[in-house]
Amino acid sequence: MITNQLLTAGAARLGFSASAGGRVTSLDLCSSKGSGLPRRVLRPFPAGVEPAQLLRWPKGGIYPLVPYSNRVRDGVLLFQGKRYELAAHPDAQPHTLHGHAHRMPWETTSLTPSQVTMRYAHKGGAEWPWPFSATLKVELEPSRAIFCLCLQNEAQTPMPGGIGLHPYFEHQVEDNIEFDAPIDWPVTADYLAALPNGLSAGPTADSLPPGEVTLYRSGWRGLCVIYRSNGDRIEMRADPAFSYFVLHRPADAAHLCAEPVSHVADGFNLFARGYADTGTVILEPGDELKGSVVISMS
């Protein structure tokens, strides 16, 4: 059963559900200028979702991406000379998609009126061969929310690891998006990453073109600003653990996904094939990969 709880800080509100994959379900923030009522930042997670429906991507909130983000090509992971078969995702076959932790129940390990820590422990299996644990700590302030995500290798052998956050921002086609991530990994027809062509993508500071937009970038400077047509300014700032950036806006422009991630799509396999700068991190037993993201309104 999916249950929803609420953090508060002044007039700001943040909904979360540990039982729905350690997910943030809603976020309303006040302006840092100290005036006005809280404004909706995220598209709210739909009401009435059952646990089995988490597999098919209910659109809303923020969910954590562990132990990797995006796709693993053909559901086959190559690592240190070994081949691991992973379960394909039905919406991305034959590939996997975004790990599995976002559709598993997490537990709430600490809770105050403005702060929560959620944890998930995986014992190893078809979804991911290695045991791991993940924690997401969320702290709410009146004009910002702070997210700290950590992945730890609980196995006795090394494993590749990746982390990310997948927010669904409220969006209008007139909104302007600003970010600087100069290395473009062209997106293939089945949403894998082709190798960069060496040309700089340059900063982006404009509205998106009509229709679906999907970008895979690296070298991200850690800042994305959304200038909404209603005058709101939403800022997302990430620490260097998240030097890769995914932008996805569906054709109907119902929401905007601006995703801070630690590696490129299918980065582990590209790394195994000898390509550098894919963001692949090898976690020795007990090692952690962690990073923080702040979403604020001004």
GROMACS .gro file of C-alpha atoms in nm:
model
  298
    1MET     CA    1   0.000   0.000   0.000
    2ILE     CA    2   0.129   0.346  -0.093
    3THR     CA    3   0.109   0.605   0.183
    4ASN     CA    4   0.188   0.975   0.156
    5GLN     CA    5   0.331   1.204   0.426
    6LEU     CA    6   0.411   1.574   0.443
    7LEU     CA    7   0.708   1.792   0.540
    8THR     CA    8   0.648   2.159   0.625
    9ALA     CA    9   0.870   2.466   0.662
   10GLY     CA   10   0.675   2.785   0.706
   11ALA     CA   11   0.422   2.780   0.423
   12ALA     CA   12   0.632   2.541   0.208
   13ARG     CA   13   0.510   2.185   0.163
   14LEU     CA   14   0.680   1.867   0.043
   15GLY     CA   15   0.498   1.536   0.006
   16PHE     CA   16   0.686   1.207   0.016
   17SER     CA   17   0.616   0.837   0.012
   18ALA     CA   18   0.875   0.585   0.130
   19SER     CA   19   0.644   0.303   0.019
   20ALA     CA   20   0.641   0.439  -0.339
   21GLY     CA   21   1.012   0.399  -0.406
   22GLY     CA   22   1.152   0.666  -0.176
   23ARG     CA   23   0.966   0.923  -0.380
   24VAL     CA   24   0.894   1.291  -0.336
   25THR     CA   25   0.530   1.326  -0.439
   26SER     CA   26   0.488   1.705  -0.441
   27LEU     CA   27   0.679   2.027  -0.376
   28ASP     CA   28   0.544   2.378  -0.314
   29LEU     CA   29   0.800   2.649  -0.230
   30CYS     CA   30   0.785   3.014  -0.134
   31SER     CA   31   0.989   3.283  -0.304
   32SER     CA   32   1.323   3.361  -0.140
   33LYS     CA   33   1.216   3.726  -0.160
   34GLY     CA   34   0.979   3.649   0.125
   35SER     CA   35   0.654   3.747  -0.043
   36GLY     CA   36   0.352   3.557  -0.169
   37LEU     CA   37   0.203   3.215  -0.117
   38PRO     CA   38   0.390   2.892  -0.197
   39ARG     CA   39   0.394   2.798  -0.565
   40ARG     CA   40   0.389   2.452  -0.717
   41VAL     CA   41   0.734   2.340  -0.835
   42LEU     CA   42   0.673   1.977  -0.930
   43ARG     CA   43   0.395   1.809  -1.117
   44PRO     CA   44   0.225   1.617  -0.832
   45PHE     CA   45   0.249   1.240  -0.823
   46PRO     CA   46  -0.092   1.099  -0.925
   47ALA     CA   47  -0.330   0.995  -0.649
   48GLY     CA   48  -0.451   0.638  -0.616
   49VAL     CA   49  -0.144   0.469  -0.765
   50GLU     CA   50  -0.102   0.106  -0.662
   51PRO     CA   51   0.245  -0.045  -0.601
   52ALA     CA   52   0.228  -0.258  -0.918
   53GLN     CA   53   0.176   0.057  -1.125
   54LEU     CA   54   0.515   0.200  -1.027
   55LEU     CA   55   0.670  -0.009  -1.304
   56ARG     CA   56   0.493   0.198  -1.570
   57TRP     CA   57   0.612   0.544  -1.467
   58PRO     CA   58   0.334   0.742  -1.302
   59LYS     CA   59   0.437   1.094  -1.401
   60GLY     CA   60   0.500   1.322  -1.107
   61GLY     CA   61   0.722   1.414  -0.813
   62ILE     CA   62   1.086   1.305  -0.793
   63TYR     CA   63   1.218   0.953  -0.770
   64PRO     CA   64   1.576   0.840  -0.693
   65LEU     CA   65   1.779   0.661  -0.959
   66VAL     CA   66   1.989   0.383  -0.806
   67PRO     CA   67   2.199   0.178  -0.868
   68TYR     CA   68   2.215   0.345  -1.210
   69SER     CA   69   2.024   0.584  -1.432
   70ASN     CA   70   1.879   0.541  -1.779
   71ARG     CA   71   1.937   0.225  -1.984
   72VAL     CA   72   2.163  -0.078  -1.988
   73ARG     CA   73   2.177  -0.192  -2.350
   74ASP     CA   74   1.997  -0.520  -2.422
   75GLY     CA   75   1.976  -0.594  -2.049
   76VAL     CA   76   2.339  -0.710  -2.057
   77LEU     CA   77   2.592  -0.555  -1.818
   78LEU     CA   78   2.962  -0.602  -1.892
   79PHE     CA   79   3.187  -0.552  -1.591
   80GLN     CA   80   3.544  -0.662  -1.521
   81GLY     CA   81   3.536  -0.931  -1.786
   82LYS     CA   82   3.203  -1.081  -1.681
   83ARG     CA   83   2.860  -1.067  -1.842
   84TYR     CA   84   2.551  -1.013  -1.625
   85GLU     CA   85   2.195  -1.061  -1.752
   86LEU     CA   86   1.951  -0.803  -1.613
   87ALA     CA   87   1.573  -0.791  -1.630
   88ALA     CA   88   1.453  -0.579  -1.923
   89HIS     CA   89   1.197  -0.306  -1.861
   90PRO     CA   90   0.867  -0.357  -2.051
   91ASP     CA   91   0.866   0.004  -2.172
   92ALA     CA   92   1.228  -0.008  -2.292
   93GLN     CA   93   1.276  -0.364  -2.420
   94PRO     CA   94   1.525  -0.514  -2.474
   95HIS     CA   95   1.698  -0.263  -2.245
   96THR     CA   96   1.668  -0.198  -1.874
   97LEU     CA   97   1.560   0.141  -1.742
   98HIS     CA   98   1.656   0.343  -1.431
   99GLY     CA   99   1.730   0.049  -1.203
  100HIS     CA  100   1.453  -0.087  -0.985
  101ALA     CA  101   1.475   0.093  -0.648
  102HIS     CA  102   1.215   0.355  -0.749
  103ARG     CA  103   0.943   0.086  -0.759
  104MET     CA  104   1.039  -0.091  -0.437
  105PRO     CA  105   0.921   0.001  -0.086
  106TRP     CA  106   1.172   0.203   0.115
  107GLU     CA  107   1.165   0.259   0.489
  108THR     CA  108   1.158   0.587   0.678
  109THR     CA  109   1.456   0.584   0.913
  110SER     CA  110   1.421   0.936   1.056
  111LEU     CA  111   1.151   1.200   1.043
  112THR     CA  112   1.103   1.553   1.176
  113PRO     CA  113   0.849   1.815   1.063
  114SER     CA  114   1.090   1.944   0.795
  115GLN     CA  115   1.327   1.654   0.728
  116VAL     CA  116   1.307   1.287   0.630
  117THR     CA  117   1.556   1.010   0.555
  118MET     CA  118   1.441   0.707   0.355
  119ARG     CA  119   1.641   0.388   0.299
  120TYR     CA  120   1.629   0.091   0.065
  121ALA     CA  121   1.832  -0.233   0.095
  122HIS     CA  122   1.873  -0.473  -0.199
  123LYS     CA  123   1.997  -0.828  -0.138
  124GLY     CA  124   2.107  -0.896  -0.495
  125GLY     CA  125   1.912  -1.072  -0.770
  126ALA     CA  126   1.785  -1.049  -1.126
  127GLU     CA  127   1.748  -0.671  -1.118
  128TRP     CA  128   2.106  -0.613  -0.995
  129PRO     CA  129   2.359  -0.884  -0.906
  130TRP     CA  130   2.519  -0.706  -0.610
  131PRO     CA  131   2.369  -0.623  -0.271
  132PHE     CA  132   2.352  -0.249  -0.209
  133SER     CA  133   2.181   0.005   0.013
  134ALA     CA  134   2.058   0.353  -0.073
  135THR     CA  135   1.947   0.649   0.134
  136LEU     CA  136   1.768   0.967   0.035
  137LYS     CA  137   1.769   1.250   0.287
  138VAL     CA  138   1.531   1.538   0.214
  139GLU     CA  139   1.533   1.867   0.403
  140LEU     CA  140   1.272   2.137   0.344
  141GLU     CA  141   1.317   2.511   0.397
  142PRO     CA  142   1.064   2.780   0.302
  143SER     CA  143   1.225   2.860  -0.034
  144ARG     CA  144   1.426   2.545  -0.109
  145ALA     CA  145   1.449   2.167  -0.075
  146ILE     CA  146   1.779   1.981  -0.029
  147PHE     CA  147   1.819   1.624  -0.153
  148CYS     CA  148   2.114   1.404  -0.050
  149LEU     CA  149   2.132   1.067  -0.226
  150CYS     CA  150   2.378   0.793  -0.131
  151LEU     CA  151   2.449   0.449  -0.280
  152GLN     CA  152   2.665   0.199  -0.089
  153ASN     CA  153   2.808  -0.130  -0.216
  154GLU     CA  154   2.712  -0.398   0.038
  155ALA     CA  155   2.868  -0.683  -0.164
  156GLN     CA  156   3.199  -0.858  -0.108
  157THR     CA  157   3.316  -0.771  -0.461
  158PRO     CA  158   3.337  -0.446  -0.663
  159MET     CA  159   3.037  -0.320  -0.856
  160PRO     CA  160   2.968  -0.030  -1.093
  161GLY     CA  161   2.740   0.231  -0.943
  162GLY     CA  162   2.541   0.534  -1.045
  163ILE     CA  163   2.296   0.776  -0.889
  164GLY     CA  164   2.052   1.040  -1.007
  165LEU     CA  165   1.726   1.220  -0.942
  166HIS     CA  166   1.431   1.220  -1.181
  167PRO     CA  167   1.209   1.525  -1.120
  168TYR     CA  168   0.890   1.611  -1.309
  169PHE     CA  169   0.876   1.990  -1.309
  170GLU     CA  170   0.560   2.184  -1.382
  171HIS     CA  171   0.599   2.313  -1.737
  172GLN     CA  172   0.455   2.545  -2.001
  173VAL     CA  173   0.588   2.562  -2.358
  174GLU     CA  174   0.675   2.931  -2.305
  175ASP     CA  175   0.915   2.852  -2.016
  176ASN     CA  176   1.283   2.926  -2.073
  177ILE     CA  177   1.545   2.670  -1.965
  178GLU     CA  178   1.903   2.769  -1.889
  179PHE     CA  179   2.191   2.523  -1.837
  180ASP     CA  180   2.551   2.473  -1.948
  181ALA     CA  181   2.652   2.116  -2.036
  182PRO     CA  182   2.884   2.137  -2.337
  183ILE     CA  183   2.938   1.769  -2.429
  184ASP     CA  184   2.649   1.625  -2.630
  185TRP     CA  185   2.591   1.249  -2.647
  186PRO     CA  186   2.348   1.212  -2.942
  187VAL     CA  187   2.034   1.024  -2.848
  188THR     CA  188   1.962   0.714  -3.061
  189ALA     CA  189   1.617   0.603  -3.173
  190ASP     CA  190   1.587   0.373  -2.871
  191TYR     CA  191   1.721   0.632  -2.627
  192LEU     CA  192   2.075   0.504  -2.590
  193ALA     CA  193   2.373   0.739  -2.606
  194ALA     CA  194   2.590   0.764  -2.917
  195LEU     CA  195   2.946   0.881  -2.869
  196PRO     CA  196   3.015   1.258  -2.867
  197ASN     CA  197   3.131   1.414  -3.193
  198GLY     CA  198   3.373   1.652  -3.021
  199LEU     CA  199   3.172   1.967  -3.088
  200SER     CA  200   3.070   2.190  -2.799
  201ALA     CA  201   2.694   2.218  -2.747
  202GLY     CA  202   2.722   2.564  -2.589
  203PRO     CA  203   2.502   2.703  -2.312
  204THR     CA  204   2.125   2.681  -2.347
  205ALA     CA  205   1.908   2.974  -2.236
  206ASP     CA  206   1.584   2.971  -2.429
  207SER     CA  207   1.249   2.798  -2.466
  208LEU     CA  208   1.254   2.445  -2.605
  209PRO     CA  209   1.160   2.371  -2.966
  210PRO     CA  210   0.814   2.225  -3.035
  211GLY     CA  211   0.756   1.855  -2.981
  212GLU     CA  212   0.955   1.603  -2.783
  213VAL     CA  213   1.301   1.709  -2.666
  214THR     CA  214   1.555   1.463  -2.525
  215LEU     CA  215   1.917   1.556  -2.452
  216TYR     CA  216   2.205   1.362  -2.295
  217ARG     CA  217   2.488   1.592  -2.190
  218SER     CA  218   2.807   1.580  -1.983
  219GLY     CA  219   3.039   1.842  -1.846
  220TRP     CA  220   2.735   1.993  -1.675
  221ARG     CA  221   2.826   2.296  -1.463
  222GLY     CA  222   2.573   2.189  -1.198
  223LEU     CA  223   2.311   2.461  -1.253
  224CYS     CA  224   1.975   2.454  -1.430
  225VAL     CA  225   1.739   2.751  -1.413
  226ILE     CA  226   1.376   2.740  -1.524
  227TYR     CA  227   1.222   3.080  -1.601
  228ARG     CA  228   0.852   3.021  -1.601
  229SER     CA  229   0.608   3.218  -1.809
  230ASN     CA  230   0.422   3.308  -1.486
  231GLY     CA  231   0.734   3.485  -1.351
  232ASP     CA  232   0.859   3.210  -1.117
  233ARG     CA  233   1.230   3.133  -1.123
  234ILE     CA  234   1.319   2.775  -1.030
  235GLU     CA  235   1.683   2.692  -0.970
  236MET     CA  236   1.831   2.343  -0.948
  237ARG     CA  237   2.191   2.328  -0.831
  238ALA     CA  238   2.388   2.003  -0.801
  239ASP     CA  239   2.730   1.918  -0.662
  240PRO     CA  240   3.007   1.768  -0.882
  241ALA     CA  241   2.890   1.408  -0.830
  242PHE     CA  242   2.624   1.497  -1.087
  243SER     CA  243   2.826   1.612  -1.387
  244TYR     CA  244   2.589   1.448  -1.637
  245PHE     CA  245   2.252   1.593  -1.729
  246VAL     CA  246   1.941   1.454  -1.897
  247LEU     CA  247   1.666   1.679  -2.029
  248HIS     CA  248   1.337   1.528  -2.146
  249ARG     CA  249   1.019   1.709  -2.244
  250PRO     CA  250   0.743   1.492  -2.396
  251ALA     CA  251   0.567   1.597  -2.714
  252ASP     CA  252   0.260   1.713  -2.523
  253ALA     CA  253   0.479   1.933  -2.295
  254ALA     CA  254   0.291   1.801  -1.990
  255HIS     CA  255   0.604   1.822  -1.774
  256LEU     CA  256   0.978   1.881  -1.787
  257CYS     CA  257   1.232   1.626  -1.664
  258ALA     CA  258   1.569   1.785  -1.586
  259GLU     CA  259   1.774   1.505  -1.435
  260PRO     CA  260   2.106   1.538  -1.249
  261VAL     CA  261   2.286   1.205  -1.295
  262SER     CA  262   2.634   1.066  -1.236
  263HIS     CA  263   2.685   0.888  -1.569
  264VAL     CA  264   2.568   0.876  -1.929
  265ALA     CA  265   2.306   0.631  -2.060
  266ASP     CA  266   2.458   0.278  -2.085
  267GLY     CA  267   2.777   0.429  -1.943
  268PHE     CA  268   2.890   0.110  -1.769
  269ASN     CA  269   2.895  -0.086  -2.095
  270LEU     CA  270   3.063   0.197  -2.285
  271PHE     CA  271   3.329   0.202  -2.012
  272ALA     CA  272   3.374  -0.176  -2.042
  273ARG     CA  273   3.431  -0.132  -2.416
  274GLY     CA  274   3.712   0.113  -2.351
  275TYR     CA  275   3.541   0.451  -2.381
  276ALA     CA  276   3.651   0.713  -2.127
  277ASP     CA  277   3.450   0.983  -1.951
  278THR     CA  278   3.124   0.789  -1.923
  279GLY     CA  279   3.085   0.871  -1.553
  280THR     CA  280   3.131   0.509  -1.450
  281VAL     CA  281   3.226   0.472  -1.084
  282ILE     CA  282   3.356   0.142  -0.948
  283LEU     CA  283   3.254   0.093  -0.588
  284GLU     CA  284   3.471  -0.138  -0.383
  285PRO     CA  285   3.301  -0.329  -0.099
  286GLY     CA  286   3.169  -0.073   0.149
  287ASP     CA  287   3.234   0.226  -0.079
  288GLU     CA  288   2.974   0.499  -0.120
  289LEU     CA  289   2.871   0.723  -0.409
  290LYS     CA  290   2.677   1.027  -0.295
  291GLY     CA  291   2.570   1.370  -0.409
  292SER     CA  292   2.340   1.659  -0.323
  293VAL     CA  293   2.089   1.863  -0.522
  294VAL     CA  294   1.912   2.182  -0.414
  295ILE     CA  295   1.589   2.302  -0.577
  296SER     CA  296   1.492   2.657  -0.488
  297MET     CA  297   1.251   2.933  -0.587
  298SER     CA  298   1.334   3.301  -0.617
   0.00000   0.00000   0.00000
